[in-house]
Amino acid sequence: WRLNIPIVSWLWLRGKCKQCTEPISPRYLGVELLTGIAFLSTWLTFGEQTTSGVLLAVTWGFVLSGLIVATFIDFEHFIIPDQITLGGVAAGFLISAALPALNDVDKPTDSLMISGLGILVGAGSVFAVLQLGKLLFGKFRMTLEEGKSVTFTESALYLPEEVVPYEEIFFRNSDTIRLHAKRLELIDRCYTDINIALSPKQLLIGEESFHPDTVSFLKAETNELVIPREAMGFGDVKFMAAIGAFVGWQGALFSLMASAVVGAVVGVMLIAIGRRDWSARLPYGPYISLAAVIWIFFRKPILATWLPPEL
């Protein structure tokens, strides 16, 4: 048990496994430290000397823990597991009924209504942004130098300077990579001056149609290709629904707007220090998490400042 004491064990072992001396990622220390700070902060903010106050502090502590876990997973894997998102939706809705103080009301029915509306507004607003972003920015046109080629394998697109797994390109069945090839090489045949369209379910070479699984290699010489891209992933829709279940519709809208501001600030800072490429690789979930944290601790002054009292 001495090896599993949060924070202390990592420091005592100097960030290395006792058995094999392999390094233990500082990420674990970061998660444990932030979780401890989260519970301490919620206790100091919400932990009144009443049963409701204690439950409120513990609940918000677990909510912040979920946001911390989601943030670290999203940073590393660009995905937020359904156990956190869909589980958060269910937990937020049920806890709202059991603890109406979560939404600053007395009746469980009122609290359920606020939570349910938060789920709908949270998911709906992000889904609307996702669809609008797809419409406006859903295609990236890449220009290649003369004589350069791209290669399609079973799992990834090989560009001249990078490899992009298909899971980072295709988020829906309608997503399609399009290009015009001066020369196209397959394992058993070649083409010249032909159009190519690849989606998760279909490969079109000119007028011929193939299932992508039947073509394991394709090399195309081209000057330009169009790659689909997403403004957000669908995981962000579910994540915002989970946040809305706990913070209501006002908190969901604030989290959406504030996360956009945070993302813009981070992007500008990265560009300013010459790390523009980093901004393109950052997931959106952490921005949503930070915005939700701001709402949880400062929602009353935010409401008093920006929203009419009747809302």
PDB file of C-alpha atoms in Angstrom:
ATOM      1  CA  TRP A   1       0.000   0.000   0.000  1.00  0.00           C
ATOM      2  CA  ARG A   2       2.951   2.315   0.528  1.00  0.00           C
ATOM      3  CA  LEU A   3       3.496   2.350  -3.223  1.00  0.00           C
ATOM      4  CA  ASN A   4      -0.025   3.598  -3.932  1.00  0.00           C
ATOM      5  CA  ILE A   5      -0.217   6.740  -1.827  1.00  0.00           C
ATOM      6  CA  PRO A   6      -1.179   9.589  -4.172  1.00  0.00           C
ATOM      7  CA  ILE A   7       1.614  12.106  -4.791  1.00  0.00           C
ATOM      8  CA  VAL A   8       3.743  10.841  -1.885  1.00  0.00           C
ATOM      9  CA  SER A   9       4.612   7.495  -3.494  1.00  0.00           C
ATOM     10  CA  TRP A  10       5.641   9.097  -6.788  1.00  0.00           C
ATOM     11  CA  LEU A  11       7.914  11.550  -4.980  1.00  0.00           C
ATOM     12  CA  TRP A  12       9.300   8.866  -2.673  1.00  0.00           C
ATOM     13  CA  LEU A  13      10.120   6.609  -5.636  1.00  0.00           C
ATOM     14  CA  ARG A  14      11.510   9.604  -7.540  1.00  0.00           C
ATOM     15  CA  GLY A  15       9.249   8.888 -10.458  1.00  0.00           C
ATOM     16  CA  LYS A  16      10.490   5.325 -11.004  1.00  0.00           C
ATOM     17  CA  CYS A  17       8.987   1.875 -10.528  1.00  0.00           C
ATOM     18  CA  LYS A  18      10.405   0.183  -7.442  1.00  0.00           C
ATOM     19  CA  GLN A  19      10.578  -3.240  -9.111  1.00  0.00           C
ATOM     20  CA  CYS A  20      12.017  -2.466 -12.554  1.00  0.00           C
ATOM     21  CA  THR A  21      13.189   1.159 -12.107  1.00  0.00           C
ATOM     22  CA  GLU A  22      11.386   2.172 -15.296  1.00  0.00           C
ATOM     23  CA  PRO A  23      10.254   5.816 -15.199  1.00  0.00           C
ATOM     24  CA  ILE A  24       6.675   6.569 -14.168  1.00  0.00           C
ATOM     25  CA  SER A  25       5.184   9.367 -16.233  1.00  0.00           C
ATOM     26  CA  PRO A  26       4.838  12.714 -14.422  1.00  0.00           C
ATOM     27  CA  ARG A  27       1.293  12.666 -15.803  1.00  0.00           C
ATOM     28  CA  TYR A  28       0.273  10.486 -12.859  1.00  0.00           C
ATOM     29  CA  LEU A  29       1.668  13.004 -10.420  1.00  0.00           C
ATOM     30  CA  GLY A  30      -0.159  15.775 -12.257  1.00  0.00           C
ATOM     31  CA  VAL A  31      -3.500  13.959 -12.156  1.00  0.00           C
ATOM     32  CA  GLU A  32      -3.146  13.159  -8.455  1.00  0.00           C
ATOM     33  CA  LEU A  33      -2.080  16.696  -7.580  1.00  0.00           C
ATOM     34  CA  LEU A  34      -4.884  18.328  -9.556  1.00  0.00           C
ATOM     35  CA  THR A  35      -7.444  15.928  -8.095  1.00  0.00           C
ATOM     36  CA  GLY A  36      -6.333  16.783  -4.577  1.00  0.00           C
ATOM     37  CA  ILE A  37      -6.542  20.493  -5.344  1.00  0.00           C
ATOM     38  CA  ALA A  38      -9.989  19.955  -6.887  1.00  0.00           C
ATOM     39  CA  PHE A  39     -11.455  18.293  -3.793  1.00  0.00           C
ATOM     40  CA  LEU A  40      -9.852  20.848  -1.474  1.00  0.00           C
ATOM     41  CA  SER A  41     -11.206  23.718  -3.566  1.00  0.00           C
ATOM     42  CA  THR A  42     -14.739  22.341  -3.714  1.00  0.00           C
ATOM     43  CA  TRP A  43     -14.716  21.724   0.030  1.00  0.00           C
ATOM     44  CA  LEU A  44     -13.580  25.267   0.779  1.00  0.00           C
ATOM     45  CA  THR A  45     -16.110  26.709  -1.676  1.00  0.00           C
ATOM     46  CA  PHE A  46     -19.205  24.549  -1.156  1.00  0.00           C
ATOM     47  CA  GLY A  47     -18.584  22.576   2.033  1.00  0.00           C
ATOM     48  CA  GLU A  48     -20.971  24.267   4.435  1.00  0.00           C
ATOM     49  CA  GLN A  49     -21.603  22.597   7.783  1.00  0.00           C
ATOM     50  CA  THR A  50     -24.772  20.929   6.540  1.00  0.00           C
ATOM     51  CA  THR A  51     -25.522  17.602   4.926  1.00  0.00           C
ATOM     52  CA  SER A  52     -26.424  19.353   1.691  1.00  0.00           C
ATOM     53  CA  GLY A  53     -23.198  21.367   1.755  1.00  0.00           C
ATOM     54  CA  VAL A  54     -21.048  18.291   2.299  1.00  0.00           C
ATOM     55  CA  LEU A  55     -22.800  16.388  -0.492  1.00  0.00           C
ATOM     56  CA  LEU A  56     -22.463  19.374  -2.789  1.00  0.00           C
ATOM     57  CA  ALA A  57     -18.729  19.663  -2.139  1.00  0.00           C
ATOM     58  CA  VAL A  58     -18.174  15.943  -2.699  1.00  0.00           C
ATOM     59  CA  THR A  59     -20.272  15.954  -5.876  1.00  0.00           C
ATOM     60  CA  TRP A  60     -18.412  18.868  -7.414  1.00  0.00           C
ATOM     61  CA  GLY A  61     -15.150  17.233  -6.380  1.00  0.00           C
ATOM     62  CA  PHE A  62     -16.032  14.136  -8.372  1.00  0.00           C
ATOM     63  CA  VAL A  63     -17.191  16.275 -11.303  1.00  0.00           C
ATOM     64  CA  LEU A  64     -13.844  18.068 -11.365  1.00  0.00           C
ATOM     65  CA  SER A  65     -12.074  14.709 -11.141  1.00  0.00           C
ATOM     66  CA  GLY A  66     -13.962  13.584 -14.231  1.00  0.00           C
ATOM     67  CA  LEU A  67     -12.964  16.756 -16.060  1.00  0.00           C
ATOM     68  CA  ILE A  68      -9.326  16.187 -15.112  1.00  0.00           C
ATOM     69  CA  VAL A  69      -9.369  12.590 -16.340  1.00  0.00           C
ATOM     70  CA  ALA A  70     -11.146  13.584 -19.562  1.00  0.00           C
ATOM     71  CA  THR A  71      -8.605  16.332 -20.185  1.00  0.00           C
ATOM     72  CA  PHE A  72      -5.566  14.093 -19.818  1.00  0.00           C
ATOM     73  CA  ILE A  73      -7.096  11.327 -21.941  1.00  0.00           C
ATOM     74  CA  ASP A  74      -8.096  13.807 -24.636  1.00  0.00           C
ATOM     75  CA  PHE A  75      -4.608  15.304 -24.693  1.00  0.00           C
ATOM     76  CA  GLU A  76      -3.015  11.898 -25.191  1.00  0.00           C
ATOM     77  CA  HIS A  77      -5.540  10.032 -27.336  1.00  0.00           C
ATOM     78  CA  PHE A  78      -7.772  12.750 -28.840  1.00  0.00           C
ATOM     79  CA  ILE A  79     -10.825  10.949 -27.521  1.00  0.00           C
ATOM     80  CA  ILE A  80     -13.038  11.118 -24.440  1.00  0.00           C
ATOM     81  CA  PRO A  81     -14.379   7.671 -23.455  1.00  0.00           C
ATOM     82  CA  ASP A  82     -18.123   7.071 -23.362  1.00  0.00           C
ATOM     83  CA  GLN A  83     -17.726   5.960 -19.754  1.00  0.00           C
ATOM     84  CA  ILE A  84     -17.001   9.596 -18.936  1.00  0.00           C
ATOM     85  CA  THR A  85     -19.357  11.323 -21.378  1.00  0.00           C
ATOM     86  CA  LEU A  86     -22.439   9.108 -21.405  1.00  0.00           C
ATOM     87  CA  GLY A  87     -21.788   8.041 -17.825  1.00  0.00           C
ATOM     88  CA  GLY A  88     -21.585  11.708 -16.898  1.00  0.00           C
ATOM     89  CA  VAL A  89     -24.923  12.419 -18.561  1.00  0.00           C
ATOM     90  CA  ALA A  90     -26.636   9.689 -16.540  1.00  0.00           C
ATOM     91  CA  ALA A  91     -24.867  10.609 -13.305  1.00  0.00           C
ATOM     92  CA  GLY A  92     -25.608  14.312 -13.656  1.00  0.00           C
ATOM     93  CA  PHE A  93     -29.289  13.715 -14.339  1.00  0.00           C
ATOM     94  CA  LEU A  94     -29.754  11.310 -11.418  1.00  0.00           C
ATOM     95  CA  ILE A  95     -27.715  13.359  -8.954  1.00  0.00           C
ATOM     96  CA  SER A  96     -29.708  16.455  -9.898  1.00  0.00           C
ATOM     97  CA  ALA A  97     -32.842  14.681  -8.681  1.00  0.00           C
ATOM     98  CA  ALA A  98     -31.214  13.494  -5.462  1.00  0.00           C
ATOM     99  CA  LEU A  99     -29.427  16.791  -4.752  1.00  0.00           C
ATOM    100  CA  PRO A 100     -31.480  19.777  -5.981  1.00  0.00           C
ATOM    101  CA  ALA A 101     -28.969  22.151  -4.364  1.00  0.00           C
ATOM    102  CA  LEU A 102     -26.697  21.269  -7.276  1.00  0.00           C
ATOM    103  CA  ASN A 103     -28.854  23.592  -9.365  1.00  0.00           C
ATOM    104  CA  ASP A 104     -29.685  26.066  -6.577  1.00  0.00           C
ATOM    105  CA  VAL A 105     -33.309  24.903  -6.301  1.00  0.00           C
ATOM    106  CA  ASP A 106     -35.347  23.089  -3.661  1.00  0.00           C
ATOM    107  CA  LYS A 107     -37.535  20.716  -5.677  1.00  0.00           C
ATOM    108  CA  PRO A 108     -36.137  17.584  -7.362  1.00  0.00           C
ATOM    109  CA  THR A 109     -38.464  18.124 -10.328  1.00  0.00           C
ATOM    110  CA  ASP A 110     -37.086  21.616 -10.908  1.00  0.00           C
ATOM    111  CA  SER A 111     -33.548  20.300 -10.652  1.00  0.00           C
ATOM    112  CA  LEU A 112     -34.299  17.513 -13.135  1.00  0.00           C
ATOM    113  CA  MET A 113     -35.725  20.035 -15.569  1.00  0.00           C
ATOM    114  CA  ILE A 114     -32.600  22.187 -15.328  1.00  0.00           C
ATOM    115  CA  SER A 115     -30.355  19.165 -15.801  1.00  0.00           C
ATOM    116  CA  GLY A 116     -32.358  17.835 -18.739  1.00  0.00           C
ATOM    117  CA  LEU A 117     -32.342  21.225 -20.415  1.00  0.00           C
ATOM    118  CA  GLY A 118     -28.604  21.425 -19.793  1.00  0.00           C
ATOM    119  CA  ILE A 119     -28.112  18.097 -21.570  1.00  0.00           C
ATOM    120  CA  LEU A 120     -30.151  19.222 -24.572  1.00  0.00           C
ATOM    121  CA  VAL A 121     -28.581  22.673 -24.825  1.00  0.00           C
ATOM    122  CA  GLY A 122     -25.067  21.366 -24.209  1.00  0.00           C
ATOM    123  CA  ALA A 123     -25.243  18.625 -26.818  1.00  0.00           C
ATOM    124  CA  GLY A 124     -27.329  20.666 -29.245  1.00  0.00           C
ATOM    125  CA  SER A 125     -25.113  23.744 -29.203  1.00  0.00           C
ATOM    126  CA  VAL A 126     -21.911  21.802 -29.818  1.00  0.00           C
ATOM    127  CA  PHE A 127     -23.593  19.680 -32.483  1.00  0.00           C
ATOM    128  CA  ALA A 128     -24.699  22.880 -34.234  1.00  0.00           C
ATOM    129  CA  VAL A 129     -21.136  24.220 -34.090  1.00  0.00           C
ATOM    130  CA  LEU A 130     -19.834  20.894 -35.392  1.00  0.00           C
ATOM    131  CA  GLN A 131     -22.223  20.955 -38.352  1.00  0.00           C
ATOM    132  CA  LEU A 132     -21.547  24.615 -39.120  1.00  0.00           C
ATOM    133  CA  GLY A 133     -17.812  24.049 -38.874  1.00  0.00           C
ATOM    134  CA  LYS A 134     -18.087  21.093 -41.227  1.00  0.00           C
ATOM    135  CA  LEU A 135     -20.011  23.222 -43.697  1.00  0.00           C
ATOM    136  CA  LEU A 136     -17.602  26.163 -43.586  1.00  0.00           C
ATOM    137  CA  PHE A 137     -14.247  24.512 -42.889  1.00  0.00           C
ATOM    138  CA  GLY A 138     -14.878  20.851 -43.648  1.00  0.00           C
ATOM    139  CA  LYS A 139     -12.302  20.600 -46.430  1.00  0.00           C
ATOM    140  CA  PHE A 140      -8.573  21.204 -46.416  1.00  0.00           C
ATOM    141  CA  ARG A 141      -6.951  21.708 -49.806  1.00  0.00           C
ATOM    142  CA  MET A 142      -3.315  20.582 -49.768  1.00  0.00           C
ATOM    143  CA  THR A 143      -0.934  21.586 -52.554  1.00  0.00           C
ATOM    144  CA  LEU A 144       2.060  19.381 -53.325  1.00  0.00           C
ATOM    145  CA  GLU A 145       5.249  20.112 -55.211  1.00  0.00           C
ATOM    146  CA  GLU A 146       5.528  18.936 -58.787  1.00  0.00           C
ATOM    147  CA  GLY A 147       6.359  15.238 -58.990  1.00  0.00           C
ATOM    148  CA  LYS A 148       5.373  14.446 -55.395  1.00  0.00           C
ATOM    149  CA  SER A 149       3.243  11.421 -54.564  1.00  0.00           C
ATOM    150  CA  VAL A 150       0.910  10.319 -51.801  1.00  0.00           C
ATOM    151  CA  THR A 151       0.394   6.721 -50.744  1.00  0.00           C
ATOM    152  CA  PHE A 152      -2.736   5.094 -49.366  1.00  0.00           C
ATOM    153  CA  THR A 153      -2.328   1.931 -47.306  1.00  0.00           C
ATOM    154  CA  GLU A 154      -4.811  -0.117 -45.310  1.00  0.00           C
ATOM    155  CA  SER A 155      -4.480   2.120 -42.250  1.00  0.00           C
ATOM    156  CA  ALA A 156      -3.028   5.510 -43.167  1.00  0.00           C
ATOM    157  CA  LEU A 157      -2.394   8.218 -45.726  1.00  0.00           C
ATOM    158  CA  TYR A 158       1.311   8.766 -46.372  1.00  0.00           C
ATOM    159  CA  LEU A 159       2.014  12.365 -47.329  1.00  0.00           C
ATOM    160  CA  PRO A 160       5.468  13.582 -48.399  1.00  0.00           C
ATOM    161  CA  GLU A 161       6.303  14.810 -44.894  1.00  0.00           C
ATOM    162  CA  GLU A 162       3.914  13.024 -42.532  1.00  0.00           C
ATOM    163  CA  VAL A 163       1.758   9.975 -41.971  1.00  0.00           C
ATOM    164  CA  VAL A 164      -1.906  10.527 -41.099  1.00  0.00           C
ATOM    165  CA  PRO A 165      -3.940   7.571 -39.755  1.00  0.00           C
ATOM    166  CA  TYR A 166      -7.389   7.291 -41.285  1.00  0.00           C
ATOM    167  CA  GLU A 167      -9.016   7.653 -37.865  1.00  0.00           C
ATOM    168  CA  GLU A 168      -7.714  11.229 -37.844  1.00  0.00           C
ATOM    169  CA  ILE A 169      -9.307  11.910 -41.240  1.00  0.00           C
ATOM    170  CA  PHE A 170     -12.573   9.981 -41.382  1.00  0.00           C
ATOM    171  CA  PHE A 171     -15.097  10.857 -38.681  1.00  0.00           C
ATOM    172  CA  ARG A 172     -18.204  10.014 -40.691  1.00  0.00           C
ATOM    173  CA  ASN A 173     -18.974   7.786 -43.658  1.00  0.00           C
ATOM    174  CA  SER A 174     -19.483  10.784 -45.934  1.00  0.00           C
ATOM    175  CA  ASP A 175     -15.947  12.115 -45.367  1.00  0.00           C
ATOM    176  CA  THR A 176     -14.010  11.786 -48.623  1.00  0.00           C
ATOM    177  CA  ILE A 177     -10.437  12.373 -49.769  1.00  0.00           C
ATOM    178  CA  ARG A 178     -10.406  13.629 -53.369  1.00  0.00           C
ATOM    179  CA  LEU A 179      -7.558  14.120 -55.822  1.00  0.00           C
ATOM    180  CA  HIS A 180      -6.658  14.016 -59.492  1.00  0.00           C
ATOM    181  CA  ALA A 181      -3.707  11.720 -60.160  1.00  0.00           C
ATOM    182  CA  LYS A 182      -1.335  12.192 -63.063  1.00  0.00           C
ATOM    183  CA  ARG A 183      -0.237   8.634 -62.453  1.00  0.00           C
ATOM    184  CA  LEU A 184      -1.788   6.035 -60.170  1.00  0.00           C
ATOM    185  CA  GLU A 185      -0.154   2.768 -59.150  1.00  0.00           C
ATOM    186  CA  LEU A 186      -1.913  -0.193 -57.564  1.00  0.00           C
ATOM    187  CA  ILE A 187      -0.379  -3.567 -56.853  1.00  0.00           C
ATOM    188  CA  ASP A 188      -1.724  -5.079 -60.063  1.00  0.00           C
ATOM    189  CA  ARG A 189      -2.461  -2.134 -62.377  1.00  0.00           C
ATOM    190  CA  CYS A 190      -1.710   1.478 -63.269  1.00  0.00           C
ATOM    191  CA  TYR A 191      -3.758   4.475 -64.397  1.00  0.00           C
ATOM    192  CA  THR A 192      -2.947   7.905 -65.803  1.00  0.00           C
ATOM    193  CA  ASP A 193      -4.822  11.193 -65.604  1.00  0.00           C
ATOM    194  CA  ILE A 194      -7.644   9.934 -63.374  1.00  0.00           C
ATOM    195  CA  ASN A 195      -9.830  11.135 -60.497  1.00  0.00           C
ATOM    196  CA  ILE A 196      -9.778   9.353 -57.127  1.00  0.00           C
ATOM    197  CA  ALA A 197     -12.240   9.566 -54.230  1.00  0.00           C
ATOM    198  CA  LEU A 198     -11.706   7.593 -51.019  1.00  0.00           C
ATOM    199  CA  SER A 199     -14.251   7.375 -48.197  1.00  0.00           C
ATOM    200  CA  PRO A 200     -14.552   4.837 -45.357  1.00  0.00           C
ATOM    201  CA  LYS A 201     -16.974   2.729 -47.396  1.00  0.00           C
ATOM    202  CA  GLN A 202     -15.967   3.305 -51.011  1.00  0.00           C
ATOM    203  CA  LEU A 203     -12.975   3.875 -53.276  1.00  0.00           C
ATOM    204  CA  LEU A 204     -13.704   5.418 -56.660  1.00  0.00           C
ATOM    205  CA  ILE A 205     -11.022   5.286 -59.344  1.00  0.00           C
ATOM    206  CA  GLY A 206     -12.505   7.029 -62.313  1.00  0.00           C
ATOM    207  CA  GLU A 207     -15.803   5.214 -62.874  1.00  0.00           C
ATOM    208  CA  GLU A 208     -14.691   2.026 -61.110  1.00  0.00           C
ATOM    209  CA  SER A 209     -15.895   1.383 -57.568  1.00  0.00           C
ATOM    210  CA  PHE A 210     -14.064  -0.714 -54.957  1.00  0.00           C
ATOM    211  CA  HIS A 211     -14.429  -1.419 -51.280  1.00  0.00           C
ATOM    212  CA  PRO A 212     -11.411   0.160 -49.528  1.00  0.00           C
ATOM    213  CA  ASP A 213     -10.580  -3.121 -47.788  1.00  0.00           C
ATOM    214  CA  THR A 214      -9.896  -4.758 -51.152  1.00  0.00           C
ATOM    215  CA  VAL A 215      -7.217  -2.227 -52.155  1.00  0.00           C
ATOM    216  CA  SER A 216      -4.281  -2.412 -49.752  1.00  0.00           C
ATOM    217  CA  PHE A 217      -1.900  -0.130 -51.647  1.00  0.00           C
ATOM    218  CA  LEU A 218      -2.377   2.907 -53.833  1.00  0.00           C
ATOM    219  CA  LYS A 219       0.282   5.442 -54.861  1.00  0.00           C
ATOM    220  CA  ALA A 220      -0.761   8.608 -56.657  1.00  0.00           C
ATOM    221  CA  GLU A 221       1.302  11.382 -58.200  1.00  0.00           C
ATOM    222  CA  THR A 222      -0.669  14.580 -57.765  1.00  0.00           C
ATOM    223  CA  ASN A 223      -0.311  18.315 -57.271  1.00  0.00           C
ATOM    224  CA  GLU A 224      -3.295  18.696 -54.976  1.00  0.00           C
ATOM    225  CA  LEU A 225      -5.653  16.725 -52.770  1.00  0.00           C
ATOM    226  CA  VAL A 226      -8.676  17.666 -50.699  1.00  0.00           C
ATOM    227  CA  ILE A 227      -8.850  16.172 -47.197  1.00  0.00           C
ATOM    228  CA  PRO A 228     -11.951  16.285 -44.963  1.00  0.00           C
ATOM    229  CA  ARG A 229     -11.612  17.795 -41.519  1.00  0.00           C
ATOM    230  CA  GLU A 230     -13.789  18.403 -38.484  1.00  0.00           C
ATOM    231  CA  ALA A 231     -14.287  21.519 -36.389  1.00  0.00           C
ATOM    232  CA  MET A 232     -14.940  19.205 -33.419  1.00  0.00           C
ATOM    233  CA  GLY A 233     -15.364  15.516 -32.785  1.00  0.00           C
ATOM    234  CA  PHE A 234     -18.678  13.942 -31.791  1.00  0.00           C
ATOM    235  CA  GLY A 235     -17.080  13.106 -28.451  1.00  0.00           C
ATOM    236  CA  ASP A 236     -17.200  16.835 -27.673  1.00  0.00           C
ATOM    237  CA  VAL A 237     -20.970  16.755 -28.220  1.00  0.00           C
ATOM    238  CA  LYS A 238     -21.374  13.994 -25.637  1.00  0.00           C
ATOM    239  CA  PHE A 239     -18.877  15.672 -23.322  1.00  0.00           C
ATOM    240  CA  MET A 240     -20.833  18.925 -23.339  1.00  0.00           C
ATOM    241  CA  ALA A 241     -24.033  16.978 -22.708  1.00  0.00           C
ATOM    242  CA  ALA A 242     -22.414  15.508 -19.596  1.00  0.00           C
ATOM    243  CA  ILE A 243     -21.306  18.940 -18.435  1.00  0.00           C
ATOM    244  CA  GLY A 244     -24.776  20.339 -19.106  1.00  0.00           C
ATOM    245  CA  ALA A 245     -26.288  17.584 -16.958  1.00  0.00           C
ATOM    246  CA  PHE A 246     -24.434  19.029 -13.971  1.00  0.00           C
ATOM    247  CA  VAL A 247     -24.316  22.769 -14.690  1.00  0.00           C
ATOM    248  CA  GLY A 248     -27.615  23.331 -16.518  1.00  0.00           C
ATOM    249  CA  TRP A 249     -28.283  25.161 -19.770  1.00  0.00           C
ATOM    250  CA  GLN A 250     -26.705  28.426 -18.660  1.00  0.00           C
ATOM    251  CA  GLY A 251     -23.497  26.684 -17.643  1.00  0.00           C
ATOM    252  CA  ALA A 252     -23.460  24.711 -20.882  1.00  0.00           C
ATOM    253  CA  LEU A 253     -23.763  27.846 -23.001  1.00  0.00           C
ATOM    254  CA  PHE A 254     -21.126  29.621 -20.933  1.00  0.00           C
ATOM    255  CA  SER A 255     -18.774  26.645 -21.247  1.00  0.00           C
ATOM    256  CA  LEU A 256     -19.190  26.647 -25.018  1.00  0.00           C
ATOM    257  CA  MET A 257     -18.524  30.370 -25.377  1.00  0.00           C
ATOM    258  CA  ALA A 258     -15.731  30.538 -22.810  1.00  0.00           C
ATOM    259  CA  SER A 259     -13.995  27.488 -24.285  1.00  0.00           C
ATOM    260  CA  ALA A 260     -13.882  29.253 -27.652  1.00  0.00           C
ATOM    261  CA  VAL A 261     -12.226  32.260 -26.013  1.00  0.00           C
ATOM    262  CA  VAL A 262      -9.740  30.057 -24.149  1.00  0.00           C
ATOM    263  CA  GLY A 263      -8.950  28.150 -27.340  1.00  0.00           C
ATOM    264  CA  ALA A 264      -8.393  31.385 -29.250  1.00  0.00           C
ATOM    265  CA  VAL A 265      -6.078  32.743 -26.549  1.00  0.00           C
ATOM    266  CA  VAL A 266      -4.057  29.520 -26.471  1.00  0.00           C
ATOM    267  CA  GLY A 267      -3.851  29.491 -30.267  1.00  0.00           C
ATOM    268  CA  VAL A 268      -2.596  33.079 -30.400  1.00  0.00           C
ATOM    269  CA  MET A 269      -0.026  32.366 -27.689  1.00  0.00           C
ATOM    270  CA  LEU A 270       1.278  29.310 -29.534  1.00  0.00           C
ATOM    271  CA  ILE A 271       1.544  31.272 -32.765  1.00  0.00           C
ATOM    272  CA  ALA A 272       3.347  34.069 -30.912  1.00  0.00           C
ATOM    273  CA  ILE A 273       6.015  31.664 -29.635  1.00  0.00           C
ATOM    274  CA  GLY A 274       6.409  30.025 -33.024  1.00  0.00           C
ATOM    275  CA  ARG A 275       4.428  26.863 -32.254  1.00  0.00           C
ATOM    276  CA  ARG A 276       1.593  27.245 -34.722  1.00  0.00           C
ATOM    277  CA  ASP A 277       1.697  23.515 -35.511  1.00  0.00           C
ATOM    278  CA  TRP A 278       0.942  22.694 -31.861  1.00  0.00           C
ATOM    279  CA  SER A 279      -2.340  24.609 -31.967  1.00  0.00           C
ATOM    280  CA  ALA A 280      -3.590  22.371 -34.781  1.00  0.00           C
ATOM    281  CA  ARG A 281      -2.910  19.256 -32.698  1.00  0.00           C
ATOM    282  CA  LEU A 282      -4.624  20.278 -29.472  1.00  0.00           C
ATOM    283  CA  PRO A 283      -7.994  18.660 -28.700  1.00  0.00           C
ATOM    284  CA  TYR A 284     -10.970  20.823 -27.782  1.00  0.00           C
ATOM    285  CA  GLY A 285     -12.049  18.887 -24.701  1.00  0.00           C
ATOM    286  CA  PRO A 286      -9.542  20.551 -22.334  1.00  0.00           C
ATOM    287  CA  TYR A 287     -10.865  23.999 -23.273  1.00  0.00           C
ATOM    288  CA  ILE A 288     -14.405  22.871 -22.461  1.00  0.00           C
ATOM    289  CA  SER A 289     -13.199  21.442 -19.149  1.00  0.00           C
ATOM    290  CA  LEU A 290     -11.493  24.686 -18.149  1.00  0.00           C
ATOM    291  CA  ALA A 291     -14.567  26.719 -19.064  1.00  0.00           C
ATOM    292  CA  ALA A 292     -16.763  24.378 -17.005  1.00  0.00           C
ATOM    293  CA  VAL A 293     -14.441  24.754 -14.009  1.00  0.00           C
ATOM    294  CA  ILE A 294     -14.730  28.539 -14.258  1.00  0.00           C
ATOM    295  CA  TRP A 295     -18.518  28.235 -14.271  1.00  0.00           C
ATOM    296  CA  ILE A 296     -18.622  25.843 -11.318  1.00  0.00           C
ATOM    297  CA  PHE A 297     -16.681  28.200  -9.059  1.00  0.00           C
ATOM    298  CA  PHE A 298     -17.852  31.568 -10.372  1.00  0.00           C
ATOM    299  CA  ARG A 299     -21.341  30.991 -11.759  1.00  0.00           C
ATOM    300  CA  LYS A 300     -23.066  33.323  -9.294  1.00  0.00           C
ATOM    301  CA  PRO A 301     -21.002  36.434 -10.114  1.00  0.00           C
ATOM    302  CA  ILE A 302     -21.141  35.504 -13.807  1.00  0.00           C
ATOM    303  CA  LEU A 303     -24.930  35.273 -13.691  1.00  0.00           C
ATOM    304  CA  ALA A 304     -25.194  38.492 -11.711  1.00  0.00           C
ATOM    305  CA  THR A 305     -22.991  40.318 -14.206  1.00  0.00           C
ATOM    306  CA  TRP A 306     -24.104  39.016 -17.573  1.00  0.00           C
ATOM    307  CA  LEU A 307     -27.643  37.644 -17.290  1.00  0.00           C
ATOM    308  CA  PRO A 308     -30.902  39.331 -16.276  1.00  0.00           C
ATOM    309  CA  PRO A 309     -32.132  38.298 -12.805  1.00  0.00           C
ATOM    310  CA  GLU A 310     -35.221  36.545 -14.193  1.00  0.00           C
ATOM    311  CA  LEU A 311     -33.007  34.035 -16.027  1.00  0.00           C
TER     312      LEU A 311
END
